[in-house]
Amino acid sequence: MNILRTFSTLIFTAFLFSCAQQQGAVEDVSTGLYEKGGMTYLDKGMKVPAKIYFDYNSYLLTSMAEGTLDIQVTWMDENPSKYILIEGHCDERGTREYNLALGERRANAVKEYLSSMGIAPDRLNIVSYGKERPDVEGSFDDAWQKNRRSVTTLDVDR
Amino acid sequence: MFLKFNYINKVICSFIILFLFTIRANAELKIDITSGYTEPTPIGISEFTGTNDEENGLAKQITKLVIADLNNSGLFKVVDPKAYIQKISNPNIMPKFSDWKVINTQALIVGSAQLNASGNVRIEFRLWDVFAEQQMAGWAFSTARSNWRQISHRIADKVYERLTGEIGYFDTRIAYIAESGPLKKRIKRLAIMDQDGANHRFLTDGNNLVLTPRFSPSQQELTYLSYIGRIPRVYLLDIETGKQEVVGDFPGMTFAPRFSPFGDQVIMSLATEGNSDIYSYNLKTNIRKQLTTYRGIDTSPSYSPNAKKIVFNSDRGGSPQIYTMNSNGKKIKRISFGKGQYSTPVWSPRGDYIAFTKFFNNTFYIGVMTPEGKGERVIAKGFLVEGPTWTPNGRMIAYTKKDYPKNKKEGKTRIFLIDLTGFHEKELITPLEASDPSWSALLN
């Protein structure tokens, strides 16, 4: 009997928890990021956006991108125990191998900016996915724009 | 080292040149495959014969495979057997040429299959020039019965070689990436199959993202990119044993690998600090050599067949373009000057052309040019075509093709094959969606 009661309590708790999760942001365990409404954040409070966007075939940071990275810098200063893995991504309008190189360049541009703002370089790792992991499916401008990005994730392997 | 030749050993067979019938002085049949579009040459393939049901069954399968190979080349059109007038029951006597001339078959293939007590099979074939009325080739193969597919491909290769003067490409395999699942979480697996899609198998389980497999010249190994441990690095895979190992100890992401023509080196890109350079890695001495130093993107290297030069992709001129250099990294020279971006150059095994991917005006193209950058010609185009690979005779190119989106739905990604003249585009049928083909050298 006791076991049954414990079990039903557990289920009820899980149910409540999942309701709470639906209202707030959902954590992606592989990246440590929180997602809601197509946006991705480093924090549960959804104040630190994880993604920045690039122009076609470019790895230069736009002023908007730098604004987002500045918010990330503040968060990283407040969370000094967190290690970071920066993903570089491209749209499909380039060849696979060239895009692997371009994605690395984008991730590295973010790494350089973050470290220039005082984040210790040994907290920052990068990985390029080229065009292999689009954020938005679709072969049209809007999708391509959203896929030319870097994502600042938590390095869950460290 | 001995183990490495296992695959070849399995299919060892003896073959003998059959006695050639009277050689006459008539000009013989020769198919020119270099000069633009030509109508496929009509040929006849009389069903191979046997002396009992079992042999007849095998002979039928062999005939079917030879027909499929030759039809698929785009160079030949096997005339419908229903139109054949003469039924050939003894392939060792002269055919009645008038019966084959009247249905306009330029060449005729006849053959037989004989099983023996030890489970081996002897497969014979003869190729006849119908209008010159003479035998062009005759071979007999003795081998284990299980090798019948390979022997059929070799027969097709012999016919192709005899009629075109070029080596064939039917007794070959293709390595590629099998794709499944939604694009955002695409599952990619290394896969390998015979050139005609038979003997398909997956080489990795899909847990790690894998890209760009390329055959070693011995065809026993593949080099490719894998994200094992979320670190993109170049690996070697022994196809038979499944043994997988990282190539070199590089301080960063390695990608875009290719073997040297003699198989002793792997050439690839190393990316560190936003800079991709080209390195060679000697598999015997483990010595790595940096070949380019430009601070930007240098990638997609490919050796010339004599290993003296390397063609590669670089953005050093402001946009992706194609360059050649000596294999020591000296004498870098840009060779692409057309409109648009150029990438993934691949040197033909014949040495005469470089195949590439071009992006211009929102369209992708597969094209060829000479190693000096002359005579550029596009031979295929599409919403997204990329990553050419050559057949071992340098006459056909396979590549990845993604269809145009339909009703905002993504197009499918598949492998297509086209001949150098830009005609006869054909899909290579695969069980799943497919990309990044690599064509092996001839297995024998």
XYZ file of C-alpha atoms in Angstrom, chain A residues 28-32 35 38 51 56-57 59 85 87-88 91-109 111-112 125-144 147 149 153-158, chain B residues 179 182-188 209 211-212 214 225 227 229-232 253 255-258 271-276 294-297 299-301 313-315 318-320 341 343-344 357 359 362-364 383-387 400 402 405 408 410-411 435-436:
126
model
C 17.899 20.889 -23.476
C 20.219 18.551 -21.590
C 22.693 18.188 -24.426
C 23.403 21.938 -24.561
C 22.309 23.093 -21.086
C 14.188 27.065 -25.066
C 11.791 29.365 -30.832
C 22.237 32.753 -30.554
C 25.912 35.359 -45.906
C 29.455 33.946 -46.182
C 32.039 35.712 -39.929
C 31.021 25.454 -26.066
C 28.798 26.204 -32.040
C 29.323 27.741 -35.475
C 23.101 27.954 -44.177
C 22.941 25.370 -46.941
C 24.102 27.783 -49.661
C 27.665 26.641 -49.678
C 29.533 23.367 -50.056
C 29.839 21.055 -47.081
C 33.583 21.393 -46.546
C 33.752 25.146 -47.109
C 30.934 25.564 -44.599
C 32.773 23.493 -42.010
C 35.605 26.008 -42.279
C 33.212 28.975 -42.238
C 31.378 27.637 -39.175
C 34.694 27.350 -37.351
C 35.479 30.937 -38.279
C 32.140 32.129 -36.904
C 32.517 30.219 -33.639
C 36.049 31.545 -33.320
C 34.903 35.140 -33.924
C 35.279 33.170 -28.845
C 37.645 36.038 -29.625
C 35.643 25.801 -26.605
C 34.369 25.904 -30.170
C 32.882 23.413 -32.603
C 31.785 23.856 -36.214
C 28.756 22.061 -37.597
C 28.963 23.675 -41.022
C 25.519 23.285 -42.580
C 24.779 19.987 -40.830
C 22.514 21.244 -38.039
C 20.083 23.860 -39.354
C 17.952 25.633 -36.749
C 15.046 26.109 -39.118
C 14.068 23.676 -41.837
C 13.317 25.113 -45.209
C 15.039 26.273 -48.349
C 14.159 29.968 -48.344
C 15.748 33.255 -47.218
C 14.151 33.383 -43.799
C 15.366 29.904 -42.896
C 18.846 30.577 -44.267
C 20.688 29.106 -39.818
C 24.403 31.536 -36.515
C 26.049 26.493 -25.204
C 27.242 24.981 -21.939
C 30.077 22.542 -22.390
C 28.332 19.618 -20.702
C 31.302 17.305 -21.299
C 33.570 19.360 -19.039
C 20.652 10.230 -44.455
C 14.414 15.513 -39.855
C 17.053 17.942 -41.150
C 17.487 19.532 -37.716
C 18.435 16.184 -36.219
C 19.631 14.383 -39.285
C 21.029 10.909 -38.776
C 23.957 10.240 -41.067
C 27.545 12.555 -37.338
C 30.571 13.204 -43.481
C 32.609 13.012 -46.696
C 36.685 8.867 -49.507
C 34.931 13.061 -40.905
C 31.971 13.884 -34.681
C 32.898 12.822 -28.715
C 31.511 15.983 -30.365
C 34.959 16.692 -31.809
C 35.006 16.776 -35.613
C 39.131 20.312 -36.122
C 38.144 17.832 -42.085
C 37.963 17.499 -45.883
C 40.242 14.414 -46.066
C 41.412 12.640 -49.197
C 41.010 24.573 -38.520
C 42.310 26.500 -35.529
C 41.519 30.027 -34.383
C 39.341 30.816 -37.352
C 41.959 29.706 -39.834
C 41.785 26.565 -42.023
C 47.050 31.881 -45.681
C 44.988 33.236 -42.746
C 41.536 32.329 -43.975
C 39.903 29.308 -45.527
C 40.166 23.470 -47.806
C 38.941 20.611 -50.061
C 42.409 19.523 -51.257
C 39.557 25.671 -52.429
C 40.460 29.017 -50.858
C 38.807 32.340 -50.075
C 37.831 37.409 -51.384
C 35.439 34.626 -52.366
C 35.709 30.834 -52.640
C 31.955 30.914 -56.301
C 34.599 24.905 -54.498
C 35.216 21.162 -53.919
C 31.045 22.783 -57.561
C 27.471 28.618 -57.089
C 21.325 31.158 -56.660
C 22.003 28.002 -58.640
C 24.557 25.285 -58.003
C 18.910 23.764 -56.491
C 21.852 22.234 -54.676
C 24.410 20.023 -56.378
C 27.836 19.508 -54.865
C 30.731 17.212 -54.100
C 24.989 15.024 -54.284
C 19.066 18.211 -53.388
C 11.691 22.758 -52.430
C 7.797 24.989 -48.792
C 12.497 20.518 -48.418
C 13.685 18.671 -51.482
C 24.948 12.336 -50.140
C 28.750 12.590 -50.417
